[in-house]
Amino acid sequence: MPWEGAGFVLEVDGITKRYGDVLACDRVSFTVAPGEVFGFVGANGAGKTTALRIALGVLSADAGAVRWAGAPVDHAARRRFGYLPEERGLYPRMRVLEHLVYLAELHGFDVTRADGDAERWLSRLGLREHRDTEVQRLSLGNQQRVQLAAALVHDPGLLLLDEPFSGLDPVAVDLLSAVLRERAGAGVPVVFSSHQLDLVERLCDRVGIIQSGRLVACGTVAELRSGMGSTLLVEAPAAASGWADGLPGVTVLGVHNGQTRLRLAAGVDDQPVLAAALATGPVRGFTHQRPSLAELYREVVGDGA
């Protein structure tokens, strides 16, 4: 049974954080609606972890505000949050079950409910056989599963996960993906950071790209694509090198085995490209491709990628 707070909106409003000369967050703003999965991507040191910690309320911002259910985040609100830090945050000598029960009790559960919910998440995350094992004796992947269970055991109304897929094998990745979509389906806002852009693209309703502390792009993948133009794959075996050079609004991304990959700027007609390709000889392929999130990311951050 979820916390009463499930279904509220997380608002991050212009948060700024400076460490000496380093501006870790520079007026970062985004919202996450109930049932929405929001992906946070950026290079190491871009500001993802700082933004998540400020949203959680364990780190104070120099400016800006974070609101949950329209009010500033306080201790009562934090008890309703589920947080997974990028670094390990577990007691290594505690046994897995007692660890989860202890954490659920810290969030206000009585021992009966804490034990029941801990057992439920151990089964859900494939950890039941390790319930009496010390955390330090688990593989890194299973330690990560325990840490995920720790973020979920108190049925949080908001999930903030910093690199949750790190160290997980493909089966565990699929399992966690299903859990996140399940929590979102129950009305829980989910925010997670990741370097695995294919997972972000597959799971997230919206994506925020952060660079040097600034949120440089935010929206659905479709919205980000709309301002990027399109990618065109042309198969013209007889074409000489440079056949597409100089075409207005066209950038050559690469050539391989007679296939030329082109980027068309937004609004550029593909027919002049087709005419130029036909002028070189037969055209056996002329296909538009949707840019991946990885390509969108490189386009947005440029050399910072």
Coordinates of C-alpha atoms in Angstrom, one line a residue:
M1 CA 0.0 0.0 0.0
P2 CA 1.7 3.3 -1.1
W3 CA 2.3 6.3 1.1
E4 CA -0.5 8.8 1.2
G5 CA 1.9 11.2 -0.6
A6 CA 1.9 9.2 -3.8
G7 CA 0.4 11.2 -6.7
F8 CA 2.1 14.5 -5.8
V9 CA 4.2 16.6 -8.1
L10 CA 8.0 17.2 -7.6
E11 CA 9.0 20.7 -8.6
V12 CA 12.7 21.7 -8.8
D13 CA 12.7 25.5 -9.3
G14 CA 15.9 27.3 -10.3
I15 CA 18.2 25.5 -7.9
T16 CA 21.8 26.7 -7.8
K17 CA 24.7 25.2 -5.9
R18 CA 28.4 26.3 -5.9
Y19 CA 31.4 24.6 -4.4
G20 CA 34.1 27.3 -4.4
D21 CA 34.7 28.2 -8.1
V22 CA 32.7 25.2 -9.3
L23 CA 29.1 25.9 -10.2
A24 CA 27.6 22.4 -9.7
C25 CA 24.0 23.4 -10.4
D26 CA 23.1 26.6 -12.3
R27 CA 19.4 27.5 -12.0
V28 CA 18.2 24.0 -12.7
S29 CA 14.5 23.6 -13.1
F30 CA 12.2 20.7 -13.9
T31 CA 9.0 19.1 -12.7
V32 CA 8.1 15.4 -12.5
A33 CA 4.4 14.6 -12.5
P34 CA 2.6 11.6 -10.8
G35 CA 3.3 8.4 -12.7
E36 CA 6.0 10.0 -14.8
V37 CA 9.5 8.5 -15.3
F38 CA 12.1 11.3 -15.7
G39 CA 15.6 10.5 -16.9
F40 CA 18.6 12.7 -15.9
V41 CA 21.6 12.3 -18.2
G42 CA 25.0 14.1 -18.3
A43 CA 28.7 13.5 -18.1
N44 CA 30.5 12.7 -14.8
G45 CA 30.6 16.0 -12.8
A46 CA 27.8 17.6 -14.8
G47 CA 25.6 18.1 -11.7
K48 CA 23.2 15.1 -11.7
T49 CA 24.0 13.9 -8.2
T50 CA 24.0 17.4 -6.7
A51 CA 20.6 18.1 -8.2
L52 CA 19.2 14.8 -6.9
R53 CA 20.6 15.4 -3.4
I54 CA 19.1 18.9 -3.3
A55 CA 15.7 17.4 -4.5
L56 CA 15.9 14.9 -1.7
G57 CA 16.6 17.6 0.8
V58 CA 19.9 16.2 2.2
L59 CA 21.8 19.0 0.5
S60 CA 20.8 22.7 0.6
A61 CA 20.8 24.9 -2.4
D62 CA 22.4 28.3 -2.5
A63 CA 19.3 29.6 -4.4
G64 CA 16.1 28.2 -5.8
A65 CA 13.6 25.9 -4.2
V66 CA 12.3 22.3 -4.3
R67 CA 8.6 21.6 -3.6
W68 CA 6.7 18.4 -3.0
A69 CA 2.9 18.6 -3.1
G70 CA 3.3 22.4 -3.4
A71 CA 5.3 22.8 -0.2
P72 CA 9.0 22.9 0.6
V73 CA 10.6 19.6 1.2
D74 CA 10.8 18.9 5.0
H75 CA 11.5 15.9 7.2
A76 CA 8.0 14.6 6.9
A77 CA 8.3 14.7 3.1
R78 CA 11.7 13.1 3.0
R79 CA 10.3 10.1 4.9
R80 CA 8.0 9.5 1.9
F81 CA 11.0 9.5 -0.5
G82 CA 12.9 6.5 -1.8
Y83 CA 16.5 7.3 -2.5
L84 CA 19.3 5.2 -4.1
P85 CA 22.7 6.9 -3.9
E86 CA 25.3 6.2 -6.5
E87 CA 27.8 5.0 -3.9
R88 CA 27.0 2.0 -1.6
G89 CA 24.9 3.1 1.4
L90 CA 24.4 -0.2 3.2
Y91 CA 25.8 -1.6 6.5
P92 CA 28.1 -4.4 5.2
R93 CA 27.8 -6.7 8.3
M94 CA 24.0 -6.6 8.6
R95 CA 22.1 -9.5 7.1
V96 CA 19.9 -8.6 4.2
L97 CA 16.5 -9.2 5.7
E98 CA 17.2 -7.5 9.0
H99 CA 18.8 -4.6 7.1
L100 CA 15.6 -4.0 5.1
V101 CA 13.3 -4.4 8.2
Y102 CA 15.5 -1.8 10.1
L103 CA 15.2 0.7 7.2
A104 CA 11.5 0.3 6.9
E105 CA 11.1 0.8 10.7
L106 CA 13.1 4.0 10.3
H107 CA 10.5 5.2 7.9
G108 CA 7.8 4.6 10.4
F109 CA 6.6 1.0 9.8
D110 CA 5.8 -1.3 12.7
V111 CA 7.9 -4.5 12.8
T112 CA 5.1 -6.7 11.3
R113 CA 4.6 -4.6 8.3
A114 CA 8.3 -3.9 7.9
D115 CA 9.0 -7.6 7.9
G116 CA 6.2 -8.4 5.4
D117 CA 7.3 -5.6 3.0
A118 CA 11.0 -6.6 3.2
E119 CA 10.1 -10.2 2.4
R120 CA 7.9 -9.1 -0.5
W121 CA 10.8 -7.0 -2.1
L122 CA 13.3 -9.8 -1.5
S123 CA 11.1 -12.1 -3.6
R124 CA 10.4 -9.4 -6.2
L125 CA 14.1 -8.6 -6.7
G126 CA 15.3 -12.2 -6.7
L127 CA 17.0 -12.0 -3.3
R128 CA 15.0 -14.4 -1.2
E129 CA 17.8 -17.0 -1.0
H130 CA 20.1 -14.3 0.4
R131 CA 17.8 -13.1 3.1
D132 CA 20.1 -14.3 5.9
T133 CA 23.4 -13.4 4.2
E134 CA 25.6 -10.5 5.3
V135 CA 25.5 -7.7 2.7
Q136 CA 29.3 -7.7 2.4
R137 CA 29.2 -11.4 1.3
L138 CA 27.0 -10.7 -1.7
S139 CA 28.2 -10.0 -5.2
L140 CA 28.3 -6.4 -6.3
G141 CA 25.2 -7.0 -8.5
N142 CA 23.3 -8.4 -5.6
Q143 CA 24.4 -5.6 -3.3
Q144 CA 22.9 -3.3 -5.8
R145 CA 19.6 -5.2 -5.7
V146 CA 19.6 -4.9 -1.9
Q147 CA 20.2 -1.2 -2.3
L148 CA 17.2 -1.0 -4.7
A149 CA 15.1 -2.9 -2.2
A150 CA 16.2 -0.4 0.5
A151 CA 14.8 2.4 -1.7
L152 CA 11.5 0.6 -2.2
V153 CA 10.8 -1.2 1.1
H154 CA 8.8 1.6 2.6
D155 CA 6.5 2.1 -0.5
P156 CA 7.8 5.6 -1.2
G157 CA 5.6 8.3 -2.9
L158 CA 8.7 9.5 -4.8
L159 CA 11.7 7.7 -6.2
L160 CA 15.1 9.4 -6.7
L161 CA 17.6 6.9 -8.0
D162 CA 21.3 7.8 -8.8
E163 CA 22.7 5.3 -11.4
P164 CA 20.3 2.5 -10.3
F165 CA 21.4 0.2 -13.2
S166 CA 25.1 0.3 -12.4
G167 CA 26.5 -3.2 -11.9
L168 CA 23.3 -5.0 -12.9
D169 CA 23.3 -7.9 -15.3
P170 CA 20.8 -7.9 -18.2
V171 CA 18.2 -9.9 -16.3
A172 CA 18.4 -7.6 -13.3
V173 CA 18.2 -4.6 -15.7
D174 CA 14.9 -6.0 -17.1
L175 CA 13.6 -6.6 -13.6
L176 CA 14.4 -3.1 -12.4
S177 CA 12.9 -1.6 -15.5
A178 CA 9.6 -3.5 -14.9
V179 CA 9.6 -2.3 -11.2
L180 CA 10.1 1.3 -12.2
R181 CA 7.3 1.2 -14.7
E182 CA 5.1 -0.6 -12.1
R183 CA 5.8 2.1 -9.5
A184 CA 5.1 4.8 -12.1
G185 CA 1.8 3.0 -12.9
A186 CA 0.9 3.4 -9.3
G187 CA 1.2 7.2 -9.5
V188 CA 4.7 7.5 -8.1
P189 CA 7.0 10.1 -9.8
V190 CA 10.3 8.4 -10.7
V191 CA 13.6 10.3 -11.3
F192 CA 16.8 8.4 -12.1
S193 CA 20.2 9.3 -13.6
S194 CA 22.0 7.0 -15.9
H195 CA 24.8 6.8 -18.4
Q196 CA 23.0 4.0 -20.2
L197 CA 21.1 6.2 -22.7
D198 CA 19.4 3.2 -24.4
L199 CA 17.7 2.4 -21.1
V200 CA 16.8 6.1 -20.6
E201 CA 15.3 6.3 -24.1
R202 CA 13.3 3.1 -23.5
L203 CA 12.0 3.8 -20.0
C204 CA 11.5 7.5 -19.7
D205 CA 8.6 9.7 -20.5
R206 CA 10.8 12.8 -20.4
V207 CA 14.6 13.4 -20.4
G208 CA 16.7 16.2 -18.9
I209 CA 20.2 16.7 -20.3
I210 CA 22.6 18.5 -17.9
Q211 CA 26.0 20.0 -18.8
S212 CA 28.3 21.9 -16.6
G213 CA 25.5 22.4 -14.0
R214 CA 23.0 23.7 -16.5
L215 CA 19.9 21.9 -17.8
V216 CA 20.5 22.4 -21.6
A217 CA 17.6 20.3 -22.9
C218 CA 14.4 18.9 -21.4
G219 CA 11.4 17.1 -22.9
T220 CA 10.2 13.9 -24.4
V221 CA 12.6 12.2 -26.8
A222 CA 10.2 13.1 -29.6
E223 CA 10.3 16.8 -28.6
L224 CA 14.1 16.7 -28.6
R225 CA 14.2 15.1 -32.0
S226 CA 11.8 17.7 -33.5
G227 CA 14.4 20.4 -33.1
M228 CA 17.3 18.3 -34.4
G229 CA 16.4 17.6 -38.0
S230 CA 16.5 14.1 -39.4
T231 CA 19.1 11.4 -40.3
L232 CA 19.2 9.9 -43.8
L233 CA 20.9 6.8 -44.9
V234 CA 21.7 6.7 -48.6
E235 CA 23.0 3.7 -50.4
A236 CA 24.6 4.8 -53.7
P237 CA 27.4 2.2 -54.5
A238 CA 28.8 4.2 -57.5
A239 CA 28.9 7.6 -55.7
A240 CA 32.3 9.2 -55.4
S241 CA 33.6 10.6 -52.1
G242 CA 32.2 14.0 -51.4
W243 CA 29.1 13.6 -53.5
A244 CA 26.9 15.2 -50.8
D245 CA 29.3 17.9 -49.8
G246 CA 27.9 21.4 -50.3
L247 CA 24.2 20.4 -50.3
P248 CA 22.4 23.2 -48.3
G249 CA 21.4 22.1 -44.8
V250 CA 23.1 18.7 -45.2
T251 CA 25.9 17.3 -43.0
V252 CA 27.8 14.1 -43.9
L253 CA 28.0 12.0 -40.7
G254 CA 29.9 9.1 -42.3
V255 CA 30.4 6.8 -45.2
H256 CA 30.7 3.0 -45.0
N257 CA 30.4 0.3 -47.7
G258 CA 28.7 2.5 -50.2
Q259 CA 26.3 3.9 -47.6
T260 CA 26.4 7.6 -46.7
R261 CA 24.8 8.8 -43.5
L262 CA 23.6 12.3 -43.6
R263 CA 22.1 14.8 -41.1
L264 CA 19.4 17.0 -42.5
A265 CA 18.7 20.3 -40.7
A266 CA 15.1 20.9 -39.5
G267 CA 12.9 21.8 -42.4
V268 CA 15.4 20.7 -45.2
D269 CA 13.8 18.9 -48.1
D270 CA 15.3 15.5 -48.9
Q271 CA 14.5 15.7 -52.7
P272 CA 17.7 17.6 -53.6
V273 CA 19.7 14.9 -51.8
L274 CA 17.9 12.2 -53.7
A275 CA 18.6 14.1 -57.0
A276 CA 22.3 14.4 -56.1
A277 CA 22.5 10.7 -55.2
L278 CA 20.8 9.7 -58.5
A279 CA 23.2 11.8 -60.4
T280 CA 26.0 9.4 -59.3
G281 CA 24.3 6.3 -60.5
P282 CA 21.8 3.8 -59.0
V283 CA 20.3 4.5 -55.6
R284 CA 19.5 1.2 -53.7
G285 CA 18.5 2.7 -50.4
F286 CA 17.1 6.0 -49.2
T287 CA 15.9 5.7 -45.6
H288 CA 15.1 8.2 -42.9
Q289 CA 16.2 7.2 -39.4
R290 CA 15.2 8.5 -36.1
P291 CA 18.2 9.7 -34.1
S292 CA 18.8 7.8 -30.9
L293 CA 19.0 9.5 -27.5
A294 CA 22.7 9.0 -27.7
E295 CA 22.9 11.0 -30.9
L296 CA 20.6 13.7 -29.5
Y297 CA 22.8 13.9 -26.4
R298 CA 26.0 14.4 -28.6
E299 CA 24.2 17.0 -30.6
V300 CA 23.1 19.0 -27.6
V301 CA 26.4 18.8 -25.6
G302 CA 28.7 19.0 -28.6
D303 CA 32.4 18.5 -27.7
G304 CA 31.3 18.1 -24.0
A305 CA 30.1 14.6 -24.9

